[in-house]
mmCIF file of C-alpha atoms (C1' of nucleotides) in Angstrom:
data_model
loop_
_atom_site.group_PDB
_atom_site.id
_atom_site.type_symbol
_atom_site.label_atom_id
_atom_site.label_comp_id
_atom_site.label_asym_id
_atom_site.label_seq_id
_atom_site.Cartn_x
_atom_site.Cartn_y
_atom_site.Cartn_z
ATOM 1 C CA MET A 1 0.032 -0.029 0.009
ATOM 2 C CA PRO A 2 2.070 2.675 -1.187
ATOM 3 C CA GLU A 3 1.394 6.230 -0.059
ATOM 4 C CA LEU A 4 1.459 7.714 3.386
ATOM 5 C CA PRO A 5 -2.172 7.034 4.465
ATOM 6 C CA GLU A 6 -1.953 3.406 3.416
ATOM 7 C CA VAL A 7 1.439 2.913 5.057
ATOM 8 C CA GLU A 8 0.144 4.577 8.227
ATOM 9 C CA VAL A 9 -2.836 2.231 8.341
ATOM 10 C CA VAL A 10 -0.404 -0.643 8.266
ATOM 11 C CA ARG A 11 1.762 0.897 10.890
ATOM 12 C CA ARG A 12 -1.235 1.122 13.303
ATOM 13 C CA GLY A 13 -2.037 -2.505 12.648
ATOM 14 C CA LEU A 14 1.522 -3.433 13.562
ATOM 15 C CA ALA A 15 1.417 -1.340 16.697
ATOM 16 C CA GLN A 16 -1.687 -3.169 17.676
ATOM 17 C CA HIS A 17 -0.794 -6.730 16.788
ATOM 18 C CA VAL A 18 2.973 -7.058 16.763
ATOM 19 C CA VAL A 19 4.546 -4.594 19.192
ATOM 20 C CA GLY A 20 5.561 -6.284 22.500
ATOM 21 C CA ARG A 21 5.941 -9.780 20.943
ATOM 22 C CA THR A 22 9.162 -11.759 20.512
ATOM 23 C CA ILE A 23 10.261 -12.977 17.150
ATOM 24 C CA THR A 24 11.423 -16.584 17.134
ATOM 25 C CA THR A 25 11.853 -17.243 13.437
ATOM 26 C CA ALA A 26 12.053 -15.159 10.257
ATOM 27 C CA ARG A 27 11.720 -17.215 7.167
ATOM 28 C CA LEU A 28 12.661 -15.493 3.903
ATOM 29 C CA THR A 29 11.780 -16.988 0.509
ATOM 30 C CA GLY A 30 14.413 -16.372 -2.077
ATOM 31 C CA VAL A 31 16.967 -13.508 -2.006
ATOM 32 C CA ARG A 32 15.016 -10.815 -3.800
ATOM 33 C CA VAL A 33 12.847 -9.779 -0.871
ATOM 34 C CA ALA A 34 15.972 -9.072 1.239
ATOM 35 C CA ARG A 35 18.110 -7.637 -1.563
ATOM 36 C CA ARG A 36 18.580 -4.432 0.358
ATOM 37 C CA HIS A 37 19.992 -6.400 3.251
ATOM 38 C CA ASP A 38 23.648 -6.491 2.185
ATOM 39 C CA ALA A 39 24.657 -9.509 4.307
ATOM 40 C CA GLY A 40 21.882 -11.589 2.723
ATOM 41 C CA PRO A 41 18.641 -13.314 3.938
ATOM 42 C CA ASP A 42 20.319 -15.821 6.175
ATOM 43 C CA ASP A 43 22.023 -13.113 8.159
ATOM 44 C CA LEU A 44 18.757 -11.160 8.372
ATOM 45 C CA SER A 45 16.913 -14.210 9.711
ATOM 46 C CA ALA A 46 19.699 -15.041 12.183
ATOM 47 C CA ARG A 47 19.840 -11.548 13.602
ATOM 48 C CA LEU A 48 16.106 -11.352 14.147
ATOM 49 C CA GLU A 49 15.747 -14.476 16.167
ATOM 50 C CA GLY A 50 14.946 -13.720 19.814
ATOM 51 C CA SER A 51 14.226 -10.044 19.126
ATOM 52 C CA VAL A 52 11.530 -8.165 20.963
ATOM 53 C CA VAL A 53 9.483 -5.773 18.821
ATOM 54 C CA GLU A 54 9.544 -2.493 20.818
ATOM 55 C CA ALA A 55 7.768 -0.092 18.382
ATOM 56 C CA ALA A 56 6.214 0.302 14.963
ATOM 57 C CA ASP A 57 7.407 3.536 13.422
ATOM 58 C CA ARG A 58 7.201 5.302 10.078
ATOM 59 C CA ARG A 59 8.428 8.315 8.057
ATOM 60 C CA GLY A 60 6.727 8.950 4.663
ATOM 61 C CA LYS A 61 6.377 5.560 2.982
ATOM 62 C CA TYR A 62 9.161 3.916 4.991
ATOM 63 C CA LEU A 63 7.992 1.614 7.807
ATOM 64 C CA TRP A 64 10.076 -0.036 10.386
ATOM 65 C CA LEU A 65 9.871 -2.115 13.575
ATOM 66 C CA ALA A 66 12.338 -1.200 16.323
ATOM 67 C CA VAL A 67 13.609 -4.649 17.444
ATOM 68 C CA ARG A 68 16.000 -5.531 20.246
ATOM 69 C CA ARG A 69 17.764 -8.681 21.409
ATOM 70 C CA PRO A 70 18.293 -8.860 25.140
ATOM 71 C CA GLY A 71 21.335 -6.810 26.062
ATOM 72 C CA ALA A 72 21.931 -5.442 22.559
ATOM 73 C CA ASP A 73 21.244 -2.230 20.731
ATOM 74 C CA ALA A 74 17.860 -1.715 19.108
ATOM 75 C CA HIS A 75 17.814 -2.077 15.310
ATOM 76 C CA ALA A 76 15.254 -1.362 12.663
ATOM 77 C CA LEU A 77 13.462 -4.010 10.641
ATOM 78 C CA VAL A 78 12.739 -1.748 7.679
ATOM 79 C CA VAL A 79 9.830 -2.635 5.341
ATOM 80 C CA HIS A 80 9.148 -0.699 2.204
ATOM 81 C CA LEU A 81 5.881 -1.823 0.488
ATOM 82 C CA GLY A 82 6.904 -0.662 -3.013
ATOM 83 C CA MET A 83 3.957 -0.779 -5.406
ATOM 84 C CA SER A 84 2.211 -3.960 -4.198
ATOM 85 C CA GLY A 85 3.595 -4.991 -0.831
ATOM 86 C CA GLN A 86 1.368 -6.061 2.068
ATOM 87 C CA LEU A 87 1.971 -6.906 5.647
ATOM 88 C CA LEU A 88 -0.584 -9.339 6.909
ATOM 89 C CA VAL A 89 -1.223 -10.647 10.366
ATOM 90 C CA GLN A 90 -2.431 -14.162 9.948
ATOM 91 C CA GLU A 91 -2.864 -17.344 12.011
ATOM 92 C CA PRO A 92 -0.149 -19.904 11.467
ATOM 93 C CA ALA A 93 -2.622 -22.264 9.859
ATOM 94 C CA ALA A 94 -3.877 -19.695 7.389
ATOM 95 C CA PRO A 95 -3.147 -20.660 3.753
ATOM 96 C CA ARG A 96 0.000 -19.184 2.180
ATOM 97 C CA GLU A 97 -0.672 -16.305 -0.212
ATOM 98 C CA LYS A 98 0.769 -16.822 -3.736
ATOM 99 C CA HIS A 99 3.400 -14.105 -3.383
ATOM 100 C CA LEU A 100 4.382 -14.718 0.219
ATOM 101 C CA HIS A 101 8.057 -13.667 0.641
ATOM 102 C CA ALA A 102 8.614 -13.501 4.336
ATOM 103 C CA THR A 103 7.081 -15.021 7.476
ATOM 104 C CA PHE A 104 7.805 -13.959 11.049
ATOM 105 C CA GLU A 105 6.887 -16.263 13.824
ATOM 106 C CA PHE A 106 6.489 -15.274 17.486
ATOM 107 C CA ALA A 107 7.271 -16.944 20.806
ATOM 108 C CA ASP A 108 3.599 -16.846 21.837
ATOM 109 C CA ALA A 109 2.703 -19.082 18.809
ATOM 110 C CA GLY A 110 0.098 -16.462 17.914
ATOM 111 C CA PRO A 111 -0.695 -14.902 14.523
ATOM 112 C CA GLN A 112 2.322 -14.573 12.242
ATOM 113 C CA LEU A 113 3.453 -11.495 10.371
ATOM 114 C CA ARG A 114 3.692 -12.131 6.707
ATOM 115 C CA PHE A 115 5.137 -10.041 3.859
ATOM 116 C CA VAL A 116 3.290 -10.580 0.599
ATOM 117 C CA ASP A 117 4.226 -8.702 -2.601
ATOM 118 C CA GLN A 118 3.041 -9.491 -6.068
ATOM 119 C CA ARG A 119 5.741 -7.495 -7.842
ATOM 120 C CA THR A 120 8.444 -7.556 -5.209
ATOM 121 C CA PHE A 121 9.396 -3.942 -5.692
ATOM 122 C CA GLY A 122 9.193 -3.760 -1.856
ATOM 123 C CA GLY A 123 11.368 -5.576 0.562
ATOM 124 C CA VAL A 124 12.727 -5.980 4.140
ATOM 125 C CA TYR A 125 16.070 -5.401 5.720
ATOM 126 C CA LEU A 126 17.777 -4.702 8.981
ATOM 127 C CA ALA A 127 19.343 -1.331 9.634
ATOM 128 C CA ALA A 128 21.093 0.529 12.429
ATOM 129 C CA LEU A 129 19.095 3.210 14.154
ATOM 130 C CA VAL A 130 20.589 6.705 14.078
ATOM 131 C CA PRO A 131 19.497 10.067 15.566
ATOM 132 C CA ASP A 132 16.763 11.747 13.487
ATOM 133 C CA PRO A 133 18.503 14.442 11.499
ATOM 134 C CA TYR A 134 15.246 16.406 11.488
ATOM 135 C CA ALA A 135 14.572 16.268 15.205
ATOM 136 C CA ALA A 136 13.415 19.608 16.498
ATOM 137 C CA GLY A 137 15.992 19.634 19.256
ATOM 138 C CA THR A 138 13.453 20.465 21.968
ATOM 139 C CA GLY A 139 11.219 18.093 23.824
ATOM 140 C CA ALA A 140 10.459 14.431 23.028
ATOM 141 C CA SER A 141 11.032 13.163 19.525
ATOM 142 C CA GLU A 142 8.285 11.477 17.609
ATOM 143 C CA HIS A 143 10.964 8.858 16.815
ATOM 144 C CA PRO A 144 12.411 8.024 20.241
ATOM 145 C CA HIS A 145 14.386 5.108 18.764
ATOM 146 C CA GLY A 146 15.750 7.312 16.077
ATOM 147 C CA VAL A 147 15.434 6.508 12.286
ATOM 148 C CA PRO A 148 17.050 3.761 10.274
ATOM 149 C CA GLU A 149 20.296 4.933 8.650
ATOM 150 C CA SER A 150 18.896 4.150 5.269
ATOM 151 C CA VAL A 151 16.004 6.519 5.941
ATOM 152 C CA ARG A 152 18.224 9.488 6.844
ATOM 153 C CA HIS A 153 17.798 11.085 3.443
ATOM 154 C CA ILE A 154 13.970 10.904 3.749
ATOM 155 C CA ALA A 155 12.404 14.211 4.729
ATOM 156 C CA PRO A 156 9.652 14.501 7.337
ATOM 157 C CA ASP A 157 6.191 13.839 6.067
ATOM 158 C CA PRO A 158 3.311 16.338 6.460
ATOM 159 C CA LEU A 159 1.793 14.496 9.473
ATOM 160 C CA GLU A 160 4.944 14.799 11.530
ATOM 161 C CA ALA A 161 5.703 17.455 14.089
ATOM 162 C CA ALA A 162 9.140 17.868 12.444
ATOM 163 C CA TYR A 163 7.466 18.895 9.189
ATOM 164 C CA ASP A 164 8.038 22.587 8.375
ATOM 165 C CA LEU A 165 5.702 23.698 5.548
ATOM 166 C CA GLY A 166 7.408 27.131 5.264
ATOM 167 C CA ALA A 167 10.757 25.479 4.913
ATOM 168 C CA VAL A 168 9.565 23.069 2.282
ATOM 169 C CA SER A 169 7.893 25.707 0.173
ATOM 170 C CA ARG A 170 10.973 27.837 0.380
ATOM 171 C CA ARG A 171 13.160 24.966 -0.884
ATOM 172 C CA MET A 172 10.575 24.182 -3.495
ATOM 173 C CA ARG A 173 10.520 27.693 -4.888
ATOM 174 C CA ALA A 174 14.215 27.496 -5.516
ATOM 175 C CA ARG A 175 13.789 24.575 -7.858
ATOM 176 C CA GLN A 176 13.780 24.735 -11.634
ATOM 177 C CA SER A 177 11.478 21.776 -11.911
ATOM 178 C CA ALA A 178 7.822 20.925 -12.291
ATOM 179 C CA VAL A 179 5.799 21.258 -9.080
ATOM 180 C CA LYS A 180 4.604 17.603 -9.218
ATOM 181 C CA ARG A 181 8.162 16.367 -9.537
ATOM 182 C CA ALA A 182 9.088 18.239 -6.397
ATOM 183 C CA MET A 183 6.065 16.896 -4.509
ATOM 184 C CA LEU A 184 7.189 13.352 -5.315
ATOM 185 C CA ASP A 185 10.756 13.974 -4.193
ATOM 186 C CA GLN A 186 10.908 12.141 -0.934
ATOM 187 C CA ALA A 187 14.104 14.053 0.162
ATOM 188 C CA LEU A 188 12.064 17.271 0.038
ATOM 189 C CA VAL A 189 8.746 16.089 1.598
ATOM 190 C CA SER A 190 7.868 12.456 2.067
ATOM 191 C CA GLY A 191 4.806 10.417 1.882
ATOM 192 C CA ILE A 192 3.225 11.895 -1.226
ATOM 193 C CA GLY A 193 2.815 9.580 -4.210
ATOM 194 C CA ASN A 194 1.066 9.766 -7.522
ATOM 195 C CA ILE A 195 -2.514 9.657 -6.189
ATOM 196 C CA TYR A 196 -2.244 12.331 -3.570
ATOM 197 C CA ALA A 197 0.015 14.584 -5.715
ATOM 198 C CA ASP A 198 -2.753 14.703 -8.318
ATOM 199 C CA GLU A 199 -5.489 15.187 -5.722
ATOM 200 C CA ALA A 200 -3.645 17.992 -3.956
ATOM 201 C CA LEU A 201 -2.888 19.843 -7.239
ATOM 202 C CA TRP A 202 -6.523 19.507 -8.343
ATOM 203 C CA ARG A 203 -7.689 21.019 -4.997
ATOM 204 C CA ALA A 204 -5.183 23.820 -5.355
ATOM 205 C CA GLY A 205 -6.032 24.424 -9.034
ATOM 206 C CA VAL A 206 -2.401 24.077 -10.112
ATOM 207 C CA HIS A 207 -1.269 22.219 -13.212
ATOM 208 C CA PRO A 208 1.258 19.450 -12.388
ATOM 209 C CA GLU A 209 3.777 20.740 -14.898
ATOM 210 C CA ARG A 210 3.887 24.327 -13.642
ATOM 211 C CA LEU A 211 7.420 25.297 -12.582
ATOM 212 C CA CYS A 212 7.993 25.625 -8.855
ATOM 213 C CA ALA A 213 9.873 28.878 -9.342
ATOM 214 C CA ALA A 214 6.920 30.338 -11.337
ATOM 215 C CA LEU A 215 4.534 29.828 -8.453
ATOM 216 C CA THR A 216 4.015 32.234 -5.601
ATOM 217 C CA LYS A 217 4.743 31.281 -2.043
ATOM 218 C CA PRO A 218 1.147 31.323 -1.009
ATOM 219 C CA THR A 219 0.292 29.059 -3.949
ATOM 220 C CA LEU A 220 2.980 26.542 -3.021
ATOM 221 C CA GLY A 221 1.794 26.726 0.563
ATOM 222 C CA ARG A 222 -1.736 25.931 -0.680
ATOM 223 C CA VAL A 223 -0.537 22.955 -2.637
ATOM 224 C CA LEU A 224 1.301 21.550 0.387
ATOM 225 C CA HIS A 225 -1.631 22.348 2.646
ATOM 226 C CA HIS A 226 -3.907 20.362 0.393
ATOM 227 C CA ALA A 227 -1.555 17.486 0.192
ATOM 228 C CA ALA A 228 -1.638 17.177 3.999
ATOM 229 C CA ASP A 229 -5.272 17.637 4.059
ATOM 230 C CA VAL A 230 -6.163 15.014 1.490
ATOM 231 C CA MET A 231 -3.827 12.444 3.067
ATOM 232 C CA ARG A 232 -5.473 13.045 6.513
ATOM 233 C CA GLU A 233 -8.846 12.521 4.955
ATOM 234 C CA ALA A 234 -7.742 9.330 3.186
ATOM 235 C CA LEU A 235 -6.251 8.075 6.472
ATOM 236 C CA ASP A 236 -9.638 8.678 8.204
ATOM 237 C CA ARG A 237 -11.151 6.317 5.654
ATOM 238 C CA GLY A 238 -8.604 3.615 5.878
ATOM 239 C CA GLY A 239 -6.671 4.663 2.774
ATOM 240 C CA THR A 240 -7.187 4.189 -0.968
ATOM 241 C CA SER A 241 -7.869 0.661 -2.252
ATOM 242 C CA PHE A 242 -8.651 -0.059 -5.924
ATOM 243 C CA ASP A 243 -8.357 -3.770 -5.577
ATOM 244 C CA ALA A 244 -7.217 -6.549 -3.185
ATOM 245 C CA LEU A 245 -3.596 -5.455 -3.433
ATOM 246 C CA TYR A 246 -4.075 -2.637 -0.922
ATOM 247 C CA VAL A 247 -5.330 -3.766 2.408
ATOM 248 C CA ASP A 248 -4.573 -3.415 6.105
ATOM 249 C CA VAL A 249 -2.919 -6.028 8.230
ATOM 250 C CA ASN A 250 -6.244 -7.827 8.585
ATOM 251 C CA GLY A 251 -6.835 -7.841 4.807
ATOM 252 C CA ALA A 252 -9.470 -5.052 4.819
ATOM 253 C CA SER A 253 -9.750 -2.420 2.138
ATOM 254 C CA GLY A 254 -9.837 1.395 2.670
ATOM 255 C CA TYR A 255 -12.678 3.496 1.281
ATOM 256 C CA PHE A 256 -11.023 6.627 -0.080
ATOM 257 C CA ALA A 257 -11.053 5.541 -3.674
ATOM 258 C CA ARG A 258 -14.640 6.794 -3.945
ATOM 259 C CA SER A 259 -13.574 10.281 -2.782
ATOM 260 C CA LEU A 260 -10.932 10.797 -5.440
ATOM 261 C CA ASP A 261 -11.543 13.828 -7.577
ATOM 262 C CA THR A 262 -8.902 13.347 -10.361
ATOM 263 C CA TYR A 263 -6.777 10.284 -9.909
ATOM 264 C CA GLY A 264 -8.070 7.522 -12.223
ATOM 265 C CA GLN A 265 -11.075 9.749 -13.228
ATOM 266 C CA THR A 266 -10.050 10.325 -16.848
ATOM 267 C CA GLY A 267 -12.995 11.474 -18.914
ATOM 268 C CA ARG A 268 -15.272 11.930 -15.970
ATOM 269 C CA PRO A 269 -16.531 15.469 -15.288
ATOM 270 C CA CYS A 270 -14.532 17.672 -12.920
ATOM 271 C CA GLY A 271 -16.377 18.071 -9.658
ATOM 272 C CA ARG A 272 -16.018 21.833 -9.831
ATOM 273 C CA CYS A 273 -16.582 22.767 -13.461
ATOM 274 C CA GLY A 274 -17.744 19.667 -15.308
ATOM 275 C CA THR A 275 -14.877 19.686 -17.813
ATOM 276 C CA PRO A 276 -13.696 16.065 -18.490
ATOM 277 C CA ILE A 277 -10.656 15.105 -16.490
ATOM 278 C CA ARG A 278 -7.603 14.551 -18.643
ATOM 279 C CA ARG A 279 -4.698 12.169 -18.276
ATOM 280 C CA ALA A 280 -1.196 12.997 -19.502
ATOM 281 C CA ALA A 281 2.121 11.172 -19.378
ATOM 282 C CA PHE A 282 4.512 12.668 -16.970
ATOM 283 C CA MET A 283 7.679 11.264 -15.386
ATOM 284 C CA ASN A 284 7.106 7.842 -16.924
ATOM 285 C CA ARG A 285 3.724 7.637 -15.169
ATOM 286 C CA SER A 286 0.392 9.467 -15.418
ATOM 287 C CA SER A 287 -0.984 12.764 -14.240
ATOM 288 C CA HIS A 288 -4.703 13.435 -13.919
ATOM 289 C CA PHE A 289 -5.990 16.979 -13.922
ATOM 290 C CA CYS A 290 -8.812 19.277 -14.929
ATOM 291 C CA PRO A 291 -7.706 21.236 -18.041
ATOM 292 C CA ARG A 292 -9.884 24.137 -17.047
ATOM 293 C CA CYS A 293 -9.353 24.440 -13.278
ATOM 294 C CA GLN A 294 -5.642 23.631 -13.714
ATOM 295 C CA PRO A 295 -4.420 25.562 -16.759
ATOM 296 C CA ARG A 296 -1.281 24.393 -18.517
ATOM 297 C CA PRO A 297 1.833 26.527 -17.937
ATOM 298 C CA ARG A 298 2.019 29.268 -20.503
ATOM 299 C CA ILE A 299 5.620 28.676 -21.206
ATOM 300 C CA ARG A 300 6.472 25.114 -22.334
ATOM 301 C CA ARG A 301 9.714 23.829 -21.048
ATOM 302 C CA ALA A 302 12.295 22.602 -23.498
ATOM 303 C "C1'" DC B 1 21.744 21.282 -10.600
ATOM 304 C "C1'" DG B 2 18.261 19.078 -13.534
ATOM 305 C "C1'" DT B 3 15.746 15.655 -16.703
ATOM 306 C "C1'" DT B 4 14.628 11.364 -19.181
ATOM 307 C "C1'" DC B 5 14.802 6.644 -19.403
ATOM 308 C "C1'" DA B 6 15.315 1.908 -18.042
ATOM 309 C "C1'" DT B 7 14.918 -1.512 -14.524
ATOM 310 C "C1'" DC B 8 13.240 -4.455 -11.020
ATOM 311 C "C1'" DC B 9 8.297 -7.862 -11.324
ATOM 312 C "C1'" DT B 10 3.299 -9.827 -11.857
ATOM 313 C "C1'" DG B 11 -1.292 -9.440 -13.458
ATOM 314 C "C1'" DA B 12 -5.450 -7.115 -15.341
ATOM 315 C "C1'" DG B 13 -7.838 -5.411 -19.170
ATOM 316 C "C1'" DA B 14 -8.340 -3.766 -23.984
ATOM 317 C "C1'" DG B 15 -7.988 -4.683 -28.730
ATOM 318 C "C1'" DC B 16 -7.397 -7.787 -32.422
ATOM 319 C "C1'" DT C 1 -9.080 -18.903 -26.835
ATOM 320 C "C1'" DG C 2 -4.850 -16.557 -27.154
ATOM 321 C "C1'" DC C 3 -1.703 -13.098 -28.568
ATOM 322 C "C1'" DT C 4 0.238 -8.393 -28.012
ATOM 323 C "C1'" DC C 5 0.112 -4.051 -25.900
ATOM 324 C "C1'" DT C 6 -0.488 -0.750 -22.173
ATOM 325 C "C1'" DC C 7 -0.924 0.210 -17.594
ATOM 326 C "C1'" DA C 8 -0.378 0.008 -12.241
ATOM 327 C "C1'" DG C 9 -0.278 3.362 -5.121
ATOM 328 C "C1'" DG C 10 7.728 3.239 -6.087
ATOM 329 C "C1'" DA C 11 12.708 3.898 -5.861
ATOM 330 C "C1'" DT C 12 17.119 3.933 -7.972
ATOM 331 C "C1'" DG C 13 20.922 4.640 -10.879
ATOM 332 C "C1'" DA C 14 22.906 5.568 -15.451
ATOM 333 C "C1'" DA C 15 23.435 8.867 -19.162
ATOM 334 C "C1'" DC C 16 22.940 13.279 -20.936
#
DNA sequence: CGTTCATCCTGAGAGC
DNA sequence: TGCTCTCAGGATGAAC
């Protein structure tokens, strides 16, 4: 479940069903699912055995479990869901999903944690925890265990206290690139993907290919404000599910798909002006927008 | 700095 | 029925 609301739904499921339990066995199928774990799948399995899950944390689309073996430092079991990854909490006797890549068993012999991913763009790996480079410095951090070293380059997402909308819009304005490209840059602001970028731009009435530098600061602020807003609304409805690929840890779908105004609405009337929503290729993927509410940039880029 | 493009995979749906 | 083509919630690295 790729974007922030969907990943947060999964994180909450992990907090409820996995935190506090002790991992006895981690079974990885093949090498691909653990390809980002440099020492290989066997090392990952071995290092997880006997670990207690202390927390389920997230930044943007990156999810991790803080795990600790008795007497050792905490580490992060990082999970990225990619395009089609799922984390499911299932009884040991439950049938194996077709694209099951990892199974985590617990000392209580209760439900297992399973990683299922049709396309295997996602994966799991173990990483050291380092101090959050974006921590505000004052008071308690939202990430008391820190962040995985591999997540250091990921900027705070709009639902974090460390998120600074003013700073992001300032950095954005300095860019000579399309506004949608900047919104999808996880090192600038994290958690936004193709769906919520299109939705936020529709709400703000900004064409995805407008140059950041050509937009006013208030306009950029509005775009970012809408991005946070639409993701909060989606989270309230359990995320966006188009099919069975995007479900929570119990296999349940979210209900935000019916609330989408542009994404996947090609040809349907714009909710504001009735003009048919258009789809255009952009960054090797698709943008959806209203050609009337979101006029094209006047100057075409070379 | 930026951008485009390819790549990693599987499956669904359209058109022929 | 089957074939080909396009498309899909993402991230990364090469080449320009």
